[in-house]
CSV table of C-alpha atoms in Angstrom, one decimal:
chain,number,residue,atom,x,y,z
A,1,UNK,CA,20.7,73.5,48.4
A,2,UNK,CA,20.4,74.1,51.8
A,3,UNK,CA,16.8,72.9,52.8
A,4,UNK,CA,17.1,75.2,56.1
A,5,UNK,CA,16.9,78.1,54.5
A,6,UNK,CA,14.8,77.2,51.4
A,7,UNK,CA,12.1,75.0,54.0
A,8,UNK,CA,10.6,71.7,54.1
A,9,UNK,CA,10.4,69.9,51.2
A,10,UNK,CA,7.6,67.5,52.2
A,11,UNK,CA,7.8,63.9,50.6
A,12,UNK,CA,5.0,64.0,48.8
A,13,UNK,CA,6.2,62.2,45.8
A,14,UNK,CA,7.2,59.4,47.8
A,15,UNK,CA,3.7,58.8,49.6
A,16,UNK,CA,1.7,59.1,46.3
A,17,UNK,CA,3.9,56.1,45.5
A,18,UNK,CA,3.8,54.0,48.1
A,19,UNK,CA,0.0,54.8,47.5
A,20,UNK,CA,-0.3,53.9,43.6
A,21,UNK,CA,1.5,51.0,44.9
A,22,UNK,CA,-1.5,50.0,47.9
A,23,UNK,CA,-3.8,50.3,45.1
A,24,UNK,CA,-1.8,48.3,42.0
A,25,UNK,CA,-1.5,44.9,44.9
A,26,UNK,CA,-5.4,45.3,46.1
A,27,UNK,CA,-6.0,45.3,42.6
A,28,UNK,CA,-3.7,42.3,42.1
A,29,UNK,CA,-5.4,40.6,45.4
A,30,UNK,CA,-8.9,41.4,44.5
A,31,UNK,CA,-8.4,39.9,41.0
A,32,UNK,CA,-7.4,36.7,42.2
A,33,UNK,CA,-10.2,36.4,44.9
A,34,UNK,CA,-12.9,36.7,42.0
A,35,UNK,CA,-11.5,34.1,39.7
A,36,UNK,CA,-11.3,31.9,42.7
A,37,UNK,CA,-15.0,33.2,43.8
A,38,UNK,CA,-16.1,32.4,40.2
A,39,UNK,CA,-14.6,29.0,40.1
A,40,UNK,CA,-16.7,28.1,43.8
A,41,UNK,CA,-19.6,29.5,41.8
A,42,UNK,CA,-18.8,27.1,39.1
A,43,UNK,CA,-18.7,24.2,40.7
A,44,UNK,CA,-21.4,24.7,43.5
A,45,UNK,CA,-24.2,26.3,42.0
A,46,UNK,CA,-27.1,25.1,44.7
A,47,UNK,CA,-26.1,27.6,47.3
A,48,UNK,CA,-27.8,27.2,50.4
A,49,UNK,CA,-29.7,30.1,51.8
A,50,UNK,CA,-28.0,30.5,54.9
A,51,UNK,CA,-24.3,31.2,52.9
A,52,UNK,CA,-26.1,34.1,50.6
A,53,UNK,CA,-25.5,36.9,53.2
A,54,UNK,CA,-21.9,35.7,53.1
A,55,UNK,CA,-22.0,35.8,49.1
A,56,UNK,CA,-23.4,39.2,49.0
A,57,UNK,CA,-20.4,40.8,51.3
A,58,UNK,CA,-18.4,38.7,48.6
A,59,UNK,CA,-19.9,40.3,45.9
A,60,UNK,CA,-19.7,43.6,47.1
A,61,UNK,CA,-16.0,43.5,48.0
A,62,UNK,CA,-15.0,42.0,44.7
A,63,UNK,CA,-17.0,43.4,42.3
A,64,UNK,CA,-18.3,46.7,43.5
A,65,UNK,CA,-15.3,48.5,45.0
A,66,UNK,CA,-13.3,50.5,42.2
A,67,UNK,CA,-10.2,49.6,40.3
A,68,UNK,CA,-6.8,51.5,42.0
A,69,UNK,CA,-7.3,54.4,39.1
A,70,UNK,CA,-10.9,55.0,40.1
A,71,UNK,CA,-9.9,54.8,44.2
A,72,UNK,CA,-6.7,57.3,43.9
A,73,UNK,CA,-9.1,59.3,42.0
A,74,UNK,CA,-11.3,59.5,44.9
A,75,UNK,CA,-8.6,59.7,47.0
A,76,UNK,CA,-7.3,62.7,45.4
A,77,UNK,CA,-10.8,64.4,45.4
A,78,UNK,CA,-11.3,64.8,49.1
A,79,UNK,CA,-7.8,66.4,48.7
A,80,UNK,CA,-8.3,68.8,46.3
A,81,UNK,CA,-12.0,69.8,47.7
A,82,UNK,CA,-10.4,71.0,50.9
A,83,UNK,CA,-7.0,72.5,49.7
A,84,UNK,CA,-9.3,74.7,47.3
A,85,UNK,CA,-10.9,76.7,50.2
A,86,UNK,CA,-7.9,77.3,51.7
A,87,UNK,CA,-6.0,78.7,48.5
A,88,UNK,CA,-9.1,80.8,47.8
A,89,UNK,CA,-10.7,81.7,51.1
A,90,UNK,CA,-9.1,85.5,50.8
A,91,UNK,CA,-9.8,86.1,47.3
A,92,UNK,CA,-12.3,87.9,46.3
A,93,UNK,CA,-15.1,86.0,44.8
A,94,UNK,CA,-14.9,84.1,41.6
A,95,UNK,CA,-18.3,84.7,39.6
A,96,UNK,CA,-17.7,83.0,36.2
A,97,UNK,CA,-16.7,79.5,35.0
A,98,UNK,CA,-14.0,81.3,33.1
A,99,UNK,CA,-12.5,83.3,36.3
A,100,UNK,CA,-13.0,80.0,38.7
A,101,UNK,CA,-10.8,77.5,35.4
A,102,UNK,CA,-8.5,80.6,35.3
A,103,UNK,CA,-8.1,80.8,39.4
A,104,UNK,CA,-7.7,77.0,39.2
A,105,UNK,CA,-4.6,77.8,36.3
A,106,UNK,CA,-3.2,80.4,38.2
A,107,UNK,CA,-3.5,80.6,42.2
A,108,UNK,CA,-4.5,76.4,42.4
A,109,UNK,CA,-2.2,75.5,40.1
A,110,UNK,CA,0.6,77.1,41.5
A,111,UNK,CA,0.0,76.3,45.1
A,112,UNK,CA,-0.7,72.8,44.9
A,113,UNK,CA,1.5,71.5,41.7
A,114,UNK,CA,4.6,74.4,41.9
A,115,UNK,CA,3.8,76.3,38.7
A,116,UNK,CA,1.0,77.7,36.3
A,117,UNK,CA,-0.5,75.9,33.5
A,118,UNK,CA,1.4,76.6,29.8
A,119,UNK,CA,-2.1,76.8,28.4
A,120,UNK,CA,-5.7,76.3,28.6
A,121,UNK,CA,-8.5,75.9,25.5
A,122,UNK,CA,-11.9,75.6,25.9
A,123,UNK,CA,-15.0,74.9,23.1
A,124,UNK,CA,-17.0,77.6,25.2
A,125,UNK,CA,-19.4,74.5,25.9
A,126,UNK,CA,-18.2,73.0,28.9
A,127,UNK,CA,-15.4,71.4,27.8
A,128,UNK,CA,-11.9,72.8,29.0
A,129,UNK,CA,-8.2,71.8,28.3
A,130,UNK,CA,-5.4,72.3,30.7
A,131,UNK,CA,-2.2,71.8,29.7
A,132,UNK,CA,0.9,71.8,31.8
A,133,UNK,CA,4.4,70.8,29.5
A,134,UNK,CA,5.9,70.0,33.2
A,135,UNK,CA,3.6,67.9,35.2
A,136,UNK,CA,5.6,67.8,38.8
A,137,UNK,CA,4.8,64.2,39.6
A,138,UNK,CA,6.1,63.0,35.8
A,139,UNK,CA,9.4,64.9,36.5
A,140,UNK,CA,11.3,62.1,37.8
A,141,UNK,CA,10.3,59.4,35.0
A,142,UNK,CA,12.0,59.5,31.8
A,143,UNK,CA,11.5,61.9,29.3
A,144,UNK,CA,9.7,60.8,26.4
A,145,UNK,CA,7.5,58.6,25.2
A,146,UNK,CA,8.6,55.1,26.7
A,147,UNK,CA,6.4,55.6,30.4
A,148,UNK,CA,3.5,57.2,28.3
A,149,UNK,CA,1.0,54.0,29.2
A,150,UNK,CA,2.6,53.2,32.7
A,151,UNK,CA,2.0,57.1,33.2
A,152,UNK,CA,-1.5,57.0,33.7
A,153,UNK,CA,-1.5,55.7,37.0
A,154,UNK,CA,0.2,58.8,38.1
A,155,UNK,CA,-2.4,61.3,37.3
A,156,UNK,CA,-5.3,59.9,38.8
A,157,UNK,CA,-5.0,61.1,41.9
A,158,UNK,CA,-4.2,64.7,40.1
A,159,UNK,CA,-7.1,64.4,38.1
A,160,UNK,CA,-9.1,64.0,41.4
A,161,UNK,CA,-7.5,67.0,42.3
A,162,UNK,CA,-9.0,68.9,40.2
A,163,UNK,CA,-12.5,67.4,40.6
A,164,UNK,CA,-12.6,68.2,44.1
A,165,UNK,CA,-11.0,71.4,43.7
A,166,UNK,CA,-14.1,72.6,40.9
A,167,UNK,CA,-16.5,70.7,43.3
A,168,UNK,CA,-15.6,73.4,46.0
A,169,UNK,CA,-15.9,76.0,43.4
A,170,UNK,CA,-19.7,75.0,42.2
A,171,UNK,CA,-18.8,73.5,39.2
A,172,UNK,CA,-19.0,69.6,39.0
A,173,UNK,CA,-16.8,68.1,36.1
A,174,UNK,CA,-15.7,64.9,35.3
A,175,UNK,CA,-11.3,65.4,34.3
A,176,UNK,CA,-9.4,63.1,32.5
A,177,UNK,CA,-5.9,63.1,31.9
A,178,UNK,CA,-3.5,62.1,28.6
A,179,UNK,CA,-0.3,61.7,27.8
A,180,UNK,CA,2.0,62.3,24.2
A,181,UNK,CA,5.2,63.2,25.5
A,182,UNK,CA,6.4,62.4,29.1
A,183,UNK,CA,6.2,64.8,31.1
A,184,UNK,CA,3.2,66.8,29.2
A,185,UNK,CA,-0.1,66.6,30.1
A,186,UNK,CA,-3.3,67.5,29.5
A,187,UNK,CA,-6.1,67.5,31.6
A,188,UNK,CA,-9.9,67.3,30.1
A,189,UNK,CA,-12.4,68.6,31.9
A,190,UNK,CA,-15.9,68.4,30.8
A,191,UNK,CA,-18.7,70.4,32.9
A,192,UNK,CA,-21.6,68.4,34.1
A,193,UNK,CA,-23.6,71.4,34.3
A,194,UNK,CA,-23.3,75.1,34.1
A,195,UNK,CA,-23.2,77.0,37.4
B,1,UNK,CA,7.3,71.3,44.7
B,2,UNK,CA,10.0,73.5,46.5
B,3,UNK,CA,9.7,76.5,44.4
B,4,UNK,CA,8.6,79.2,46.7
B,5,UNK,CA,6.7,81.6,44.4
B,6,UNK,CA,5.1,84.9,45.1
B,7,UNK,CA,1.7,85.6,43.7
B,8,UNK,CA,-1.6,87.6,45.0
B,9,UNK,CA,-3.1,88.0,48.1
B,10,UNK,CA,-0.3,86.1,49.9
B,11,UNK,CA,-0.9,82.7,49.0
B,12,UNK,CA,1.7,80.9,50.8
B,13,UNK,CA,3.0,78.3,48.0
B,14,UNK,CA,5.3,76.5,51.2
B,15,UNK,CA,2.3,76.2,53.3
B,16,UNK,CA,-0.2,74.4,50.4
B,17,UNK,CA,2.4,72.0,49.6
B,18,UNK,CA,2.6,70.9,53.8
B,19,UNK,CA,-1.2,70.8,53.7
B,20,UNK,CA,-1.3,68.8,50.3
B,21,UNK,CA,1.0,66.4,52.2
B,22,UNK,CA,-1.0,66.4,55.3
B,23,UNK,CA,-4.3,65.7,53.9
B,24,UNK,CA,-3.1,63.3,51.2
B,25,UNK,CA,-1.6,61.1,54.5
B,26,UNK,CA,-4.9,61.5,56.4
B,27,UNK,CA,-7.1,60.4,53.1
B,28,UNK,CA,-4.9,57.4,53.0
B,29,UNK,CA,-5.7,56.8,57.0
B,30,UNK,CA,-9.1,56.7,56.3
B,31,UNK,CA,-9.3,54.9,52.9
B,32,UNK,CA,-6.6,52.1,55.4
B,33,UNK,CA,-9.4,52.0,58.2
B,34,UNK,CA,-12.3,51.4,55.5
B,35,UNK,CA,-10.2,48.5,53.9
B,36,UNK,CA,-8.4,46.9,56.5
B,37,UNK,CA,-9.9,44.4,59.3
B,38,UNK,CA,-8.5,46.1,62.4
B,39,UNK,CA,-6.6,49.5,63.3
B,40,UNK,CA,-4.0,47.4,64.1
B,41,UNK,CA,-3.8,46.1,60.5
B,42,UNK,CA,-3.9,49.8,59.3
B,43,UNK,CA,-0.8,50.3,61.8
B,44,UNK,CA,0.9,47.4,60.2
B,45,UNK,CA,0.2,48.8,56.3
B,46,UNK,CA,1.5,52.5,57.1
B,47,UNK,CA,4.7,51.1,58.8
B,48,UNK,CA,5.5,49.5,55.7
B,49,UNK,CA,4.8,52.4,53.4
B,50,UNK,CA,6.9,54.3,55.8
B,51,UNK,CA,9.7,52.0,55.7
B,52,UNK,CA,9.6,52.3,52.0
B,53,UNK,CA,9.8,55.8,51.8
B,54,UNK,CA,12.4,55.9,54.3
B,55,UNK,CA,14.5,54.0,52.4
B,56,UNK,CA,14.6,56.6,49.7
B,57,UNK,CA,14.4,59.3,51.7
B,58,UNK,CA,17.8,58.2,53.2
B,59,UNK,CA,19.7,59.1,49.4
B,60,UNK,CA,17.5,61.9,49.6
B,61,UNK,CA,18.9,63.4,52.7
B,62,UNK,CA,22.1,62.8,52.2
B,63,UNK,CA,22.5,64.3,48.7
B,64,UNK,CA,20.7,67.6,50.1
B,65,UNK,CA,23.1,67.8,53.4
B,66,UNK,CA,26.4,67.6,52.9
B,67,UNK,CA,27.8,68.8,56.4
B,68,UNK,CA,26.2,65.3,57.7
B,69,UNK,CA,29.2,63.2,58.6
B,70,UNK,CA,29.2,59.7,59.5
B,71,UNK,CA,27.7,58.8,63.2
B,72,UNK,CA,29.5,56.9,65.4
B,73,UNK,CA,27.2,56.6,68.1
B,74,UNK,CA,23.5,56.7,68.8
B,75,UNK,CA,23.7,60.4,70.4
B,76,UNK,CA,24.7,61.6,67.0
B,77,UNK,CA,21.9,59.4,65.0
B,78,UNK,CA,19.5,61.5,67.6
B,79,UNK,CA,20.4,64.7,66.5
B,80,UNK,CA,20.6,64.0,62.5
B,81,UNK,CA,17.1,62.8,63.3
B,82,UNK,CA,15.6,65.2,65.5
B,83,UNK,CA,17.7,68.5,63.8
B,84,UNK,CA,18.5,67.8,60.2
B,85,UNK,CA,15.8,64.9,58.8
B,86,UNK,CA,12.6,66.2,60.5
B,87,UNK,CA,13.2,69.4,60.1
B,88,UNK,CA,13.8,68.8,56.1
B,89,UNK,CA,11.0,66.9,55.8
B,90,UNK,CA,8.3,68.1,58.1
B,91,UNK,CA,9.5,71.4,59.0
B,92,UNK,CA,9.8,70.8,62.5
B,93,UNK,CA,12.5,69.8,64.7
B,94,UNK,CA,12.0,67.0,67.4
B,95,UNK,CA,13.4,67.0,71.2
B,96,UNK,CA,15.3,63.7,72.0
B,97,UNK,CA,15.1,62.8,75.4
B,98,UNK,CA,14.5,59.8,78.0
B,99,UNK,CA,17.9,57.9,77.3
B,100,UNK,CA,18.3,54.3,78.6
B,101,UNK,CA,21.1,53.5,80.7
B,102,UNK,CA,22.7,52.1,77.4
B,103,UNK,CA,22.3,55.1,75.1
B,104,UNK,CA,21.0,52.6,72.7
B,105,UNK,CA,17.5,53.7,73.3
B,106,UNK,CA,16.0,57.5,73.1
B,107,UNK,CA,12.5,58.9,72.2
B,108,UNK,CA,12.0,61.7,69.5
B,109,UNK,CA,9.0,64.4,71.0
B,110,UNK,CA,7.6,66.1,68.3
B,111,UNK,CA,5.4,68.7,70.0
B,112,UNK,CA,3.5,70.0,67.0
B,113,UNK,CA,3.5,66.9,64.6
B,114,UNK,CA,2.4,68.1,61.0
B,115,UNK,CA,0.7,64.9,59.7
B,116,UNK,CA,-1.8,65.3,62.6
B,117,UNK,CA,-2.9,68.8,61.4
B,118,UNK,CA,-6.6,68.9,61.0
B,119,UNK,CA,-6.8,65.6,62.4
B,120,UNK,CA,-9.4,64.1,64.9
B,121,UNK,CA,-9.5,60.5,65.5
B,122,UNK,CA,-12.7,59.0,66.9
B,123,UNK,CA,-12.7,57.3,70.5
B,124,UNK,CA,-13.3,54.4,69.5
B,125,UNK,CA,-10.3,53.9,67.6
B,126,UNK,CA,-8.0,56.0,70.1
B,127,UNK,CA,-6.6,53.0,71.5
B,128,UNK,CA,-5.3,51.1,68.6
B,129,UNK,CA,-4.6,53.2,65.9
B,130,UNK,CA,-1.4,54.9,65.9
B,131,UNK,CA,-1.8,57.3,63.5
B,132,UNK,CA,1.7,58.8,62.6
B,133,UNK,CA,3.1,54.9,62.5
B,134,UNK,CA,4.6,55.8,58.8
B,135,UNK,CA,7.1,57.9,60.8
B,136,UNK,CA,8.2,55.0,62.5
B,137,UNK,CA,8.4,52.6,59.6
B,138,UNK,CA,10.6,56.0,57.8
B,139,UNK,CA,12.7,56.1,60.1
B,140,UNK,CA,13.6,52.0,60.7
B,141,UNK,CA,13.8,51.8,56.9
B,142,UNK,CA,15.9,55.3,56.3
B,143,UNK,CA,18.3,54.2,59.5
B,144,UNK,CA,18.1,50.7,57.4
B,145,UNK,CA,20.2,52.2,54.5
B,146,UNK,CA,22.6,53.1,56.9
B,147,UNK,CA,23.2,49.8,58.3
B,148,UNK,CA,21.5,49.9,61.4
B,149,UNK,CA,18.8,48.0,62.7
B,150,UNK,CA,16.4,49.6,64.9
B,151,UNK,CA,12.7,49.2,66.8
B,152,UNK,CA,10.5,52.2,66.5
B,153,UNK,CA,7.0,52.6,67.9
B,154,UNK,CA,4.8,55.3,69.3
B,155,UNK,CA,4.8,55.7,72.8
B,156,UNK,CA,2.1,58.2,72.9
B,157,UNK,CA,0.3,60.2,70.8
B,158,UNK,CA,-2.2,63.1,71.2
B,159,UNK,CA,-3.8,65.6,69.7
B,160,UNK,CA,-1.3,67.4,68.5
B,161,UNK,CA,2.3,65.7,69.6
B,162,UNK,CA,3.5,62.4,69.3
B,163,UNK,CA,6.9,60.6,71.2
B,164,UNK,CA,8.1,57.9,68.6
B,165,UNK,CA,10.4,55.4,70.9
B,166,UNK,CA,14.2,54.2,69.1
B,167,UNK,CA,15.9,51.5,69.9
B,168,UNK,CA,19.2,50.5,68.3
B,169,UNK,CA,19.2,46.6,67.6
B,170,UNK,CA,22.5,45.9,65.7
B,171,UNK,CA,24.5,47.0,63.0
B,172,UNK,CA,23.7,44.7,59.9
B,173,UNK,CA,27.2,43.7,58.4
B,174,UNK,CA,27.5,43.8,54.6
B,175,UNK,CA,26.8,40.3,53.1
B,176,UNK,CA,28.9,38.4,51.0
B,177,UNK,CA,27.4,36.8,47.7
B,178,UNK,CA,27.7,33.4,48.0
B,179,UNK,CA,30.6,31.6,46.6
B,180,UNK,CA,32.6,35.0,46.9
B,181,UNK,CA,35.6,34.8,49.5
């Protein structure tokens, strides 16, 4: 394949990597700072007044901030809110929850993960089910059931994705992802509200 | 992610996938500048994502290109870079100009560069961030798995172009395991 005729293939793949990877050692980092923050704790518990401002930035940076799952997630979301306007902005406009999941299965789905969905179910209550048998970023693992846990990981940012990208649309969700059979997924997504 | 595939109103499937890249590097930018201590930390972390990409994307080129043959001198590591790599991974192609008196030093000019699409950096972080430094670490680390050592940096960056500085260090000799002869 000749990649100047076909175009760019931009290395996406390997930058959501090196970013799972940020994530997975702050993780590691911040874990090891709060034992060791507990064990001070421990073994000094008159703390003076004049260390609590100190403590509290502690605190906050070890206990507040998200685990790496949550932060690609949100990562992800500030993606998929602003590629969304600019796969739809000539469109005409999307009035029903049903046309903007279908748009999202279609045109979104397309643009942003190179192919349409295999399927989508819904309760007709605000719970959806998108299924796509060959999730781009699972491609290169393994097929099969061996990765299915370490898999995870790899779909958070996606499933933020899709947040963002319903966000933009009026609709706000809260999507989930599972695994059965590498590279198969299916994403939940449960409406908050209807729009 | 390649496939280019037609569907209604002209969505151009080639152009979202540059823009998912794009704004998936500048939500890492700022999620760097929230968690590091300095811009000059954040420089530090996306030279060493880039180096590790690079070091894939070297295979990665290679398998894709057949027609690139070996280099023998920096000229031609220039023009793989500038004409072949940038262009397969960014879709544009880079000038290379100000030689040393060596040739062991060039600059790459990218005078659109596609990560800084949509991209403003504040003042106040103008002088210290460099914020296409994963280019540099991809291309030490790609040039890496070809045996060479280099230095990269950016020598200036604006708006919307960017001139990434190369200097060839040494070739790095293949080492013997220990106890081999």
């Amino acid at each position: 394949m000749n990649s100047l005729v076909s175009g760019p293939c931009f290395p996406f793949e390997f930058l959501h990597a090196e970013i799972i990877r940020y994530e997975k050692q702050r993780e590691i980092k911040r874990t090891d700072k709060r034992k060791i923050w507990i064990e001070q704790m421990r073994s000094n518990p008159q703390m003076e007044i004049s260390l609590l401002d100190e403590q509290l930035k502690s605190v906050k940076q070890l206990f507040i901030q998200g685990n790496a799952e949550t932060r690609l997630e949100a990562l992800g979301y500030r993606v998929g809110f602003v590629l969304v306007e600019k796969i739809a902005k000539d469109l005409p406009r999307l009035i029903t929850e049903l046309e903007r999941m279908k748009f999202l299965c279609k045109e979104f789905w397309t643009a942003v993960f190179g192919r349409q969905v295999d399927n989508l179910r819904t309760n007709h209550q605000g719970i959806y089910v998108v299924q796509d048998n060959k999730f781009f970023i699972l491609t290169s693992f393994p097929e099969g059931k061996q990765y299915v846990e370490e898999s995870a990981i790899y779909l958070a940012f996606s499933c933020g994705i899709v947040r963002g990208a319903l966000y933009n649309l009026g609709i706000t969700s809260l999507v989930t992802s599972s695994v059965e059979n590498v590279p198969a997924v299916k994403f939940h997504v449960h409406m908050q509200q209807k729009s | 992610m390649s496939k280019q595939t037609k569907f209604p109103m002209g969505i151009d499937s080639k152009k979202i996938s540059g823009e998912l890249f794009t704004l998936t590097y500048g939500a890492l930018v700022a999620e760097l500048l929230r968690d590091l201590e300095s811009p000059l930390a954040v420089n530090r972390q996306l030279d060493k994502m880039g180096y590790n990409i690079g070091l894939r994307l070297a295979d990665d080129l290679l398998a894709k290109n057949s027609q690139i043959q070996r280099c023998t001198d920096m000229h031609q590591v220039a023009d793989v870079l500038a004409k072949v790599a940038l262009r397969s991974y960014l879709g544009v192609t880079a000038q290379v100009s100000n030689w040393n008196a060596r040739n062991d030093e060039f600059s790459l000019v990218l005078e659109s560069n596609p990560l800084a699409e949509f991209v403003e950096v504040p003042p106040e972080l103008a002088q210290d961030l460099r914020y296409s430094q994963i280019l540099c670490g991809a291309i030490r680390g790609a040039l890496e798995m070809m045996h060479m050592e280099v230095q990269t940096f950016i020598l200036q960056e604006h708006s919307q172009s960017v001139e990434i500085r190369v200097k060839f260090i040494r070739i790095l000799e293949e080492s013997v395991p220990p106890g081999d002869d």
